[in-house]
PDB file of C-alpha atoms in Angstrom:
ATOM      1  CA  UNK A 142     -70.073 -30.637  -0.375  1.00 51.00           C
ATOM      2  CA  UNK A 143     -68.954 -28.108   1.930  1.00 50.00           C
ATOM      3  CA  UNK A 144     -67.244 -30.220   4.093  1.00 52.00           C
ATOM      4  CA  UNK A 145     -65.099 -31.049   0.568  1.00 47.00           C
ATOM      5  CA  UNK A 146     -64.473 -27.625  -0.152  1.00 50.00           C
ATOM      6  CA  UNK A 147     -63.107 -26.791   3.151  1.00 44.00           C
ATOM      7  CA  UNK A 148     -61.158 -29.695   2.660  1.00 50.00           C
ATOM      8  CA  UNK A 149     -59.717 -28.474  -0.496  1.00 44.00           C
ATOM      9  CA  UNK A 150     -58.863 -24.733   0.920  1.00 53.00           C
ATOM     10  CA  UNK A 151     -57.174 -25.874   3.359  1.00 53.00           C
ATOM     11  CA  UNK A 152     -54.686 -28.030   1.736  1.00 46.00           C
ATOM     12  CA  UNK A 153     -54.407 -25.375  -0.762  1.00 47.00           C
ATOM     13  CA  UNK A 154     -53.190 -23.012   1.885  1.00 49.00           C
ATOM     14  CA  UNK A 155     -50.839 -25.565   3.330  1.00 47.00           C
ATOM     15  CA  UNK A 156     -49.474 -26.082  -0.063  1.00 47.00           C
ATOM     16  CA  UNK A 157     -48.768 -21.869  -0.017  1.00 47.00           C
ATOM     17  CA  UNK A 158     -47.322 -21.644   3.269  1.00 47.00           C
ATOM     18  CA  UNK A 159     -44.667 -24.779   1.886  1.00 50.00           C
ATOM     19  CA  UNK A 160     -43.899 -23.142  -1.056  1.00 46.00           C
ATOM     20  CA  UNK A 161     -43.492 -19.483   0.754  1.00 51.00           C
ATOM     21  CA  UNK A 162     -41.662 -21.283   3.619  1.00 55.00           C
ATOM     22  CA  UNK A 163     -39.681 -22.862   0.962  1.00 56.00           C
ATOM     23  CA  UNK A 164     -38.570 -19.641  -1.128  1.00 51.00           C
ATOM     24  CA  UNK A 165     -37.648 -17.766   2.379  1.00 59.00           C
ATOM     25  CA  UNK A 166     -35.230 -20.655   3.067  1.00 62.00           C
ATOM     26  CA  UNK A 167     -33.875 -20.495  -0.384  1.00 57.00           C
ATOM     27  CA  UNK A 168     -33.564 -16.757  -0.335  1.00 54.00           C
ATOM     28  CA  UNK A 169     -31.489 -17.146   3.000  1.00 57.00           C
ATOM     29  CA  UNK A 170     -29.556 -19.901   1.375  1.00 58.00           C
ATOM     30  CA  UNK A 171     -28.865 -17.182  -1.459  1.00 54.00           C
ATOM     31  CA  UNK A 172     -28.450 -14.554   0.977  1.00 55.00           C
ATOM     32  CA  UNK A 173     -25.239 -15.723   2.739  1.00 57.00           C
ATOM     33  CA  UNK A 174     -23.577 -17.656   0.227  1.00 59.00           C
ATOM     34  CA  UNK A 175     -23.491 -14.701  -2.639  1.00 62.00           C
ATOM     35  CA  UNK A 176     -20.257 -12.174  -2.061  1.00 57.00           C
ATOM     36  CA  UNK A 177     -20.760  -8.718  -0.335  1.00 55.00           C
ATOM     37  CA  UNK A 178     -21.338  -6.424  -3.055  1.00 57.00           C
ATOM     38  CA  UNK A 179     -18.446  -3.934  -3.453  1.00 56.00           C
ATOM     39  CA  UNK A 180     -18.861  -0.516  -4.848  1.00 72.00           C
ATOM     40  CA  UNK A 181     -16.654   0.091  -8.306  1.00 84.00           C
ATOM     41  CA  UNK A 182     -14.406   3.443  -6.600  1.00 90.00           C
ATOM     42  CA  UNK A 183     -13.844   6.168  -9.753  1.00 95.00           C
ATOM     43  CA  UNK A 184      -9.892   6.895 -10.035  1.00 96.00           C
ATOM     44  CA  UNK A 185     -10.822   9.891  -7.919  1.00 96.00           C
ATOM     45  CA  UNK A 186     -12.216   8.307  -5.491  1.00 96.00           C
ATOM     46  CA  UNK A 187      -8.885   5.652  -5.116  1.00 96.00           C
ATOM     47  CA  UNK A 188      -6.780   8.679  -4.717  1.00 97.00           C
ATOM     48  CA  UNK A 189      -8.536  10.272  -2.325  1.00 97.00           C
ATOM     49  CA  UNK A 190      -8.675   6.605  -0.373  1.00 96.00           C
ATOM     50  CA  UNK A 191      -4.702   6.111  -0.903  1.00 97.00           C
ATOM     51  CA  UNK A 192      -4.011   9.762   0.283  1.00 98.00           C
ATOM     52  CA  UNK A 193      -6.532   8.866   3.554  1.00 97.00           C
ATOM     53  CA  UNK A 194      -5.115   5.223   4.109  1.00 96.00           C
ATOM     54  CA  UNK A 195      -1.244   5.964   3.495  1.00 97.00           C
ATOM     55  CA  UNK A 196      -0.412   9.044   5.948  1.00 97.00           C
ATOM     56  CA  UNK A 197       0.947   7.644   9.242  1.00 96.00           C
ATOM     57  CA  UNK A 198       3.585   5.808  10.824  1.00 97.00           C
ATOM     58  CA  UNK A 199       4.901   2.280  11.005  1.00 97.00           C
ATOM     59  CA  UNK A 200       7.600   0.161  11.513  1.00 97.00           C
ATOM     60  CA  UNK A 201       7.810  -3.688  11.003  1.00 98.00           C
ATOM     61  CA  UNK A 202       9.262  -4.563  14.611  1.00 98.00           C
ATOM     62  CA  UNK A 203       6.781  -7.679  14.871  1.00 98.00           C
ATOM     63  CA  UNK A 204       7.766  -8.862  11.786  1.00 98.00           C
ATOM     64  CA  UNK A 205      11.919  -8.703  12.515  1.00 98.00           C
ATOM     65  CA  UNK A 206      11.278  -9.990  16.096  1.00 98.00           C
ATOM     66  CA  UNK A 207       9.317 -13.235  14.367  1.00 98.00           C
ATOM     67  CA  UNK A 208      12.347 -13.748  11.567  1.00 98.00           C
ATOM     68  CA  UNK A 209      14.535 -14.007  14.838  1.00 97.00           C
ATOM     69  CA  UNK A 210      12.462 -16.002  16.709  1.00 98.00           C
ATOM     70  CA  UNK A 211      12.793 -18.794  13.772  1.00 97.00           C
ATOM     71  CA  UNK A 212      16.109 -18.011  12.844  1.00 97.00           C
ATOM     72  CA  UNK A 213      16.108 -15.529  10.227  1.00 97.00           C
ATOM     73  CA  UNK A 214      18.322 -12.879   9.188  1.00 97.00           C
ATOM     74  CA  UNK A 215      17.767  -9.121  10.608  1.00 98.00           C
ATOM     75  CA  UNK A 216      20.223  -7.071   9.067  1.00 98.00           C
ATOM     76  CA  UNK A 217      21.285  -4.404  11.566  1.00 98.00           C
ATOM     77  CA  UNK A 218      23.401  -1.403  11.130  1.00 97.00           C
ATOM     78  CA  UNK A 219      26.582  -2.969  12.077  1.00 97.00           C
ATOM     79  CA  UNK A 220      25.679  -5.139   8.830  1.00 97.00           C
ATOM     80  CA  UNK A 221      25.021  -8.423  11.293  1.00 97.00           C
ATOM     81  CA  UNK A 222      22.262 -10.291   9.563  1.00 97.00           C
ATOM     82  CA  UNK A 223      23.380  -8.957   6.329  1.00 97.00           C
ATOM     83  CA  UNK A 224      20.755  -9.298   3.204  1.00 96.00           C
ATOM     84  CA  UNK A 225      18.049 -10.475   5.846  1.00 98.00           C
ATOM     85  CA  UNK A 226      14.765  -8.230   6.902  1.00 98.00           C
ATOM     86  CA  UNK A 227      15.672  -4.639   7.370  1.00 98.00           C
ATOM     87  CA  UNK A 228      13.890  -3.133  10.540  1.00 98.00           C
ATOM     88  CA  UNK A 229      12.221  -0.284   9.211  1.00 98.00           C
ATOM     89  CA  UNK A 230      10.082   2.959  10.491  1.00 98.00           C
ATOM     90  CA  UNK A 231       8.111   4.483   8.332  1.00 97.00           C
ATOM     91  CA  UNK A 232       6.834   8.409   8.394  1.00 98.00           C
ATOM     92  CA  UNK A 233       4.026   8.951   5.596  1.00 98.00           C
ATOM     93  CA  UNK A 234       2.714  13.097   6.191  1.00 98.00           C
ATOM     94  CA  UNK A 235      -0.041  14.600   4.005  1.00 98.00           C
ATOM     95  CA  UNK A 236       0.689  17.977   2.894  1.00 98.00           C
ATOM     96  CA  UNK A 237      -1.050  20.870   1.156  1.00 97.00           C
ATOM     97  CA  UNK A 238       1.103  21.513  -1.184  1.00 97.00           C
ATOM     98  CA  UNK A 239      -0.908  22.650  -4.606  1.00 96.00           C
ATOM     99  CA  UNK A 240       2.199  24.395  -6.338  1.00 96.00           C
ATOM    100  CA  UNK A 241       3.811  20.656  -6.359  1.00 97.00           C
ATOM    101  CA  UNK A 242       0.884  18.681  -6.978  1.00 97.00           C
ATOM    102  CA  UNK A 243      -2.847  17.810  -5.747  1.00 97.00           C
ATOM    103  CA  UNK A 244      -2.019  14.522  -3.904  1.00 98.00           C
ATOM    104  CA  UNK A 245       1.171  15.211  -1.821  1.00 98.00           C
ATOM    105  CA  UNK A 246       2.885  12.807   1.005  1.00 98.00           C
ATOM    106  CA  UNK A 247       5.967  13.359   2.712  1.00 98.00           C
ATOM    107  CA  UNK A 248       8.035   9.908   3.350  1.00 98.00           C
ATOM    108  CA  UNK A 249      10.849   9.632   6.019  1.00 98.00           C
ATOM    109  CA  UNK A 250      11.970   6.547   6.869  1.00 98.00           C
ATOM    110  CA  UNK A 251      14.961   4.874   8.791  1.00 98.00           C
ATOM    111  CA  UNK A 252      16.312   1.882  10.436  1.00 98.00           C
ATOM    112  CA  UNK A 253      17.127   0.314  13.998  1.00 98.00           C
ATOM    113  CA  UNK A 254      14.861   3.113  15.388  1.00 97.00           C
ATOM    114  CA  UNK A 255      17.861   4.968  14.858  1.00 97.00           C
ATOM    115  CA  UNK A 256      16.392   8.652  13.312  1.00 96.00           C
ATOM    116  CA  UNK A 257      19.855   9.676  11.948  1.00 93.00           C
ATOM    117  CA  UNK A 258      20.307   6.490   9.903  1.00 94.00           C
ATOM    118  CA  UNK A 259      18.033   7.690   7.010  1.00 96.00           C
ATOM    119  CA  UNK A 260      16.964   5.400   4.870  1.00 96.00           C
ATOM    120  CA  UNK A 261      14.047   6.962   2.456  1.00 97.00           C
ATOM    121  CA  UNK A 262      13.330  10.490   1.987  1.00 98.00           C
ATOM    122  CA  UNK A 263      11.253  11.404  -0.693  1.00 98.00           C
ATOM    123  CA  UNK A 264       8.183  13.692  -2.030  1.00 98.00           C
ATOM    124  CA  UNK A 265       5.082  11.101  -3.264  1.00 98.00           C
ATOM    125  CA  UNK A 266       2.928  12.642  -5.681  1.00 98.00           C
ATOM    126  CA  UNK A 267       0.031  10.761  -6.695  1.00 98.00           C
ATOM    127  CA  UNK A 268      -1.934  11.180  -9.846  1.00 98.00           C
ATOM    128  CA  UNK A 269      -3.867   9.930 -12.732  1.00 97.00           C
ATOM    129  CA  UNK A 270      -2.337   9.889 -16.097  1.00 96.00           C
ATOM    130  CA  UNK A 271      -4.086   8.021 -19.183  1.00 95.00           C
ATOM    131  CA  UNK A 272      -6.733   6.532 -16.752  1.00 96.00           C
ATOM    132  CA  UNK A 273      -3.642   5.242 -14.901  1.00 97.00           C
ATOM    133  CA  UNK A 274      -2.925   6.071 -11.033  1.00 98.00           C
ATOM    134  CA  UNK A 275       0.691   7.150 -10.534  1.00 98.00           C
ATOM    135  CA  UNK A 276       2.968   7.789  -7.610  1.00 98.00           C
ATOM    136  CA  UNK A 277       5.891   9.646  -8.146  1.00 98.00           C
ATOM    137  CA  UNK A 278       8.932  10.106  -6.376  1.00 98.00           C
ATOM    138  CA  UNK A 279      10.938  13.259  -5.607  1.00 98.00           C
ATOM    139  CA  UNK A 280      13.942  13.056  -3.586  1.00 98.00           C
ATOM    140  CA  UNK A 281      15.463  16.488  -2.058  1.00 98.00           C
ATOM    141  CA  UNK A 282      18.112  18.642  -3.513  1.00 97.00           C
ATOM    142  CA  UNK A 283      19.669  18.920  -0.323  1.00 96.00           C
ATOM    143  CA  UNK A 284      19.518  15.642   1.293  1.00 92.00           C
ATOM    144  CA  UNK A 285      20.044  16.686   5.145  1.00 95.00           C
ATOM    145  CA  UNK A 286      17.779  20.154   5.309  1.00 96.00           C
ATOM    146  CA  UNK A 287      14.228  18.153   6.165  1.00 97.00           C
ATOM    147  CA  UNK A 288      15.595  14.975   7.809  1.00 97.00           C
ATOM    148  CA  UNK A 289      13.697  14.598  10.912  1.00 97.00           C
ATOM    149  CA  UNK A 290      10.764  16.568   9.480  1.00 97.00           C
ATOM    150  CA  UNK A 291       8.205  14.190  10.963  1.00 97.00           C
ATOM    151  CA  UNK A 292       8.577  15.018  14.163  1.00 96.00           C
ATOM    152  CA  UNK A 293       7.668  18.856  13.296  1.00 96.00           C
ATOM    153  CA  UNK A 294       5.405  18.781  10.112  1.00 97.00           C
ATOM    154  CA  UNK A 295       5.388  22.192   9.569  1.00 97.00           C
ATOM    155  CA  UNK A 296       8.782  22.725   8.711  1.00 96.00           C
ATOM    156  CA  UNK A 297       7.954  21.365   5.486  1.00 97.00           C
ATOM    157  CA  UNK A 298       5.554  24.688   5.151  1.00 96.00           C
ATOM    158  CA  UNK A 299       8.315  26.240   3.407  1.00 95.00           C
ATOM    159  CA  UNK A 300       9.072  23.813   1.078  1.00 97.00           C
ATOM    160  CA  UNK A 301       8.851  24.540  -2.548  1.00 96.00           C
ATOM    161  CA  UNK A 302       9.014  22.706  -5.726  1.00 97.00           C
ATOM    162  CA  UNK A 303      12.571  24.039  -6.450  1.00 97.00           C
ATOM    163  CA  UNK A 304      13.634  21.806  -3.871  1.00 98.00           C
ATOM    164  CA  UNK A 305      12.931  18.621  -5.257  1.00 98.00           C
ATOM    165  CA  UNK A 306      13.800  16.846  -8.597  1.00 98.00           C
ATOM    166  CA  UNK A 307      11.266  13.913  -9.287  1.00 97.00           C
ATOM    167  CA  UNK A 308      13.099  10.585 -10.767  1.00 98.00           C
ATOM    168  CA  UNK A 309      11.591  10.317 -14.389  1.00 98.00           C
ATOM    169  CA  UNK A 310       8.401   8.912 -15.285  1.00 98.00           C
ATOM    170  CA  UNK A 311      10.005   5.368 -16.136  1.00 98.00           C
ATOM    171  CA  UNK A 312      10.110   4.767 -12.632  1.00 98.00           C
ATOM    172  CA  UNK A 313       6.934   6.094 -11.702  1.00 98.00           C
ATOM    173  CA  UNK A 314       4.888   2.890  -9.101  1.00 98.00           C
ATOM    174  CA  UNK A 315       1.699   2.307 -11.116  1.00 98.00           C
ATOM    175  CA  UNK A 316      -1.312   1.702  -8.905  1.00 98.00           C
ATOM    176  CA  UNK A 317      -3.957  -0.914  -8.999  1.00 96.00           C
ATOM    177  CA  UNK A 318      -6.847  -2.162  -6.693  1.00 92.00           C
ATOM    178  CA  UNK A 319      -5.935  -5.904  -5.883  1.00 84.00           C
ATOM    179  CA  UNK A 320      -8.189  -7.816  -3.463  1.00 83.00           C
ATOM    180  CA  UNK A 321      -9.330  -4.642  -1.853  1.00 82.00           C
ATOM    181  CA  UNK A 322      -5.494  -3.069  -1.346  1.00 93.00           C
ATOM    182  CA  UNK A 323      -3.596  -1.255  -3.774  1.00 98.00           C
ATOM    183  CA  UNK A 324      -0.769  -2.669  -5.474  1.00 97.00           C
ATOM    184  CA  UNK A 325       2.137   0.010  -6.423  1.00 98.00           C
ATOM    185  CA  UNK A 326       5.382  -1.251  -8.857  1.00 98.00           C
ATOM    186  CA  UNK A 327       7.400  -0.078 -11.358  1.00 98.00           C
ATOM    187  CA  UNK A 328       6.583  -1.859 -14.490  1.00 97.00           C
ATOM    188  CA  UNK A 329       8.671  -4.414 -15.509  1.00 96.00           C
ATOM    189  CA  UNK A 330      12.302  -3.046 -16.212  1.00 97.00           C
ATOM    190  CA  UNK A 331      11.624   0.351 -17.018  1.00 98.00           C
ATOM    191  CA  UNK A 332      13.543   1.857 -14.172  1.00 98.00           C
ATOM    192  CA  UNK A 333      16.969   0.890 -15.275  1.00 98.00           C
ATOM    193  CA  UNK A 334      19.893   2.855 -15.750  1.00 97.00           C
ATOM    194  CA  UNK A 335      23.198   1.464 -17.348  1.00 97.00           C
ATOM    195  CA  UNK A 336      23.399  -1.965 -16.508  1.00 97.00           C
ATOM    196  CA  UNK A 337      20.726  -1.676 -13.574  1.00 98.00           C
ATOM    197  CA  UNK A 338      17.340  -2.214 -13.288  1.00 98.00           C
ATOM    198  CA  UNK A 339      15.808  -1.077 -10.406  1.00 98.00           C
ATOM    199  CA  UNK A 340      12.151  -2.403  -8.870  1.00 98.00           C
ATOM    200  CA  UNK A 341       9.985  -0.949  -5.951  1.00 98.00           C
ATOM    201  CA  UNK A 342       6.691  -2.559  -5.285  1.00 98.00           C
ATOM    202  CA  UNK A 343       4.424  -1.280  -2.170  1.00 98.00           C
ATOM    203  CA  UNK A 344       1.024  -3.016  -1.247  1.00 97.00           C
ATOM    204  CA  UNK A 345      -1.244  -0.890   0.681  1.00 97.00           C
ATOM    205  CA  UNK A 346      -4.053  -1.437   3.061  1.00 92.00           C
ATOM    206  CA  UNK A 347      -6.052  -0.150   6.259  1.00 88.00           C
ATOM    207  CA  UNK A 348      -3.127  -1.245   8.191  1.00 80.00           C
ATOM    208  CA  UNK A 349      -0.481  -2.649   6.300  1.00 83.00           C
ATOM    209  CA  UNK A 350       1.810  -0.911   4.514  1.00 95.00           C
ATOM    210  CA  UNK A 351       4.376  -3.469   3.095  1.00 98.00           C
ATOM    211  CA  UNK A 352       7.328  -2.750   0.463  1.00 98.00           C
ATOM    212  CA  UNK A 353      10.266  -4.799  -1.123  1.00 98.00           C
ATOM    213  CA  UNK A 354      12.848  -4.055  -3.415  1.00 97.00           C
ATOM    214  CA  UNK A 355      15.557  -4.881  -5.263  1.00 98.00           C
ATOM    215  CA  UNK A 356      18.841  -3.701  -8.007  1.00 98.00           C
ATOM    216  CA  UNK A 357      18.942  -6.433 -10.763  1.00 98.00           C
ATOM    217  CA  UNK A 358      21.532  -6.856 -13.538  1.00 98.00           C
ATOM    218  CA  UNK A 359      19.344  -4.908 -16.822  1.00 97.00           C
ATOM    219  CA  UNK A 360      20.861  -8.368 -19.098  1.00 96.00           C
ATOM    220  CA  UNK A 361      21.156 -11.525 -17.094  1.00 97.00           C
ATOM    221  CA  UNK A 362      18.411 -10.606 -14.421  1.00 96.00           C
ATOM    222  CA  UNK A 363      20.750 -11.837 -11.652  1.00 98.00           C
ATOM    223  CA  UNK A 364      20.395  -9.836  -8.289  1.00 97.00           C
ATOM    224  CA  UNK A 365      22.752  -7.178  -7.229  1.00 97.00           C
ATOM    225  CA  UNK A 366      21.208  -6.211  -4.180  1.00 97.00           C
ATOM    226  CA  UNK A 367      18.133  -6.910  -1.936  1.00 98.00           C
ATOM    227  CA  UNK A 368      16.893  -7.748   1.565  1.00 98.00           C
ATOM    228  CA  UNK A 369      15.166 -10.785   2.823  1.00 98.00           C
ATOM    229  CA  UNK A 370      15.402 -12.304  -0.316  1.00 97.00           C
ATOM    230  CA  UNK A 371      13.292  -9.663  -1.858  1.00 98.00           C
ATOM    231  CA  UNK A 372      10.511 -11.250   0.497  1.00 98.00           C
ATOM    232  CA  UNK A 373       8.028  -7.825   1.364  1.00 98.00           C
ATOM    233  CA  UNK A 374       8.667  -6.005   4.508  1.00 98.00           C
ATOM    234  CA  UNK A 375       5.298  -5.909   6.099  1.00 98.00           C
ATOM    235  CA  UNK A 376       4.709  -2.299   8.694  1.00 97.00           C
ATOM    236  CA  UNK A 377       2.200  -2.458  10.538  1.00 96.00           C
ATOM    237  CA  UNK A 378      -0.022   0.801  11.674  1.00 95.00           C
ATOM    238  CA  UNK A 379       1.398   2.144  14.987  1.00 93.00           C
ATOM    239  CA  UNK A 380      -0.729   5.573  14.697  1.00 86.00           C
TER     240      UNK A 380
END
């Protein structure tokens, strides 16, 4: 009888270690197939990200030497390569600037690595307005006073809210989180003016800041100017 009993424990406990062996596997199994559980950031909190991912400088030279490589389009300053990728560098500055607005970046940007041969200058302001995020653009009253501000930041310690005039809110770049970067347009042809409609649209990550844009006709859509086929110029992080 005892011999039976022993018998009996100890294919009961075989029977437990199977099943707990069993679960463990299944909880592995569980383990790496389910997604990596990412946290839900307030509006706040995407701000603040945007306003510590944006600030830096880029340029898209990999990109433009690539589009030659396969015999692309680059469109240069002597307008060879015209409507193909523009070669870009890109200035984004944080500044502390609460008279203009919370969330402040100063943009510079030009082409051929040529400094002089602006091609962007504008104030970003970035806020939340009816649970929306917003970036707003400001371009300067007197376009040739800060050009070249970003290789002395702190000429712009002077500047004041006077100076600027912000484009209205129809072509404000509405901000949403897509597949972990943030996607910034206009919406839909609210920026037009006459017969123009104008769209901006800038996707933002750790590294990559990419833009494209384009000038449509407001009735038949057709387009009245672009580059690369309104394909995105992709800059990568260079500090």
């Amino acid at each position: 009888m005892k011999t039976f009993k022993f018998k009996l424990n100890g294919v009961f406990l075989i029977a437990l270690l199977l099943v707990a062996s069993s679960c463990k596997e299944k909880a592995k199994e569980t383990e790496e197939t389910q997604e990596p559980v990412v946290k839900e950031l307030t509006l706040n909190e995407q701000m603040d990200e945007i306003m510590r991912m944006w600030p830096g400088k880029y340029n898209n030279d990999k990109q433009c030497a690539e589009a030659e490589a396969n015999g692309e389009d680059v469109w240069r300053l002597d307008d060879s390569g015209e409507n193909g990728y523009l070669n870009i560098e890109s200035h984004y500055i944080k500044l502390d600037k609460p008279d203009i607005a919370e969330h402040v970046l100063y943009v510079e940007e030009y082409r051929d690595h040529q400094p002089d041969s602006t091609y962007r200058q504008r104030i970003y302001t970035i806020s939340e307005v009816d649970s929306v995020i917003r970036v707003k653009m400001w371009p300067f009253k007197d376009k040739k006073k800060y050009v070249g501000a970003w290789k002395n930041p702190s000429v712009l310690d002077s500047l004041s809210v006077e100076e600027i005039s912000s484009y209205p809110d129809i072509c404000d770049l509405l901000v949403k989180q897509v597949d972990g970067k943030y996607n910034m347009k206009m919406n839909g042809k609210d920026c037009t003016f006459g017969t123009k409609t104008f769209n901006y649209e800038v996707m933002l990550s750790e590294d990559v800041f990419a833009y494209r844009d384009k000038i449509t006709d407001k009735e038949t859509d057709s387009v009245i100017s672009t580059a690369a086929d309104y394909k995105f110029h992709n800059l990568d992080r260079i500090n």
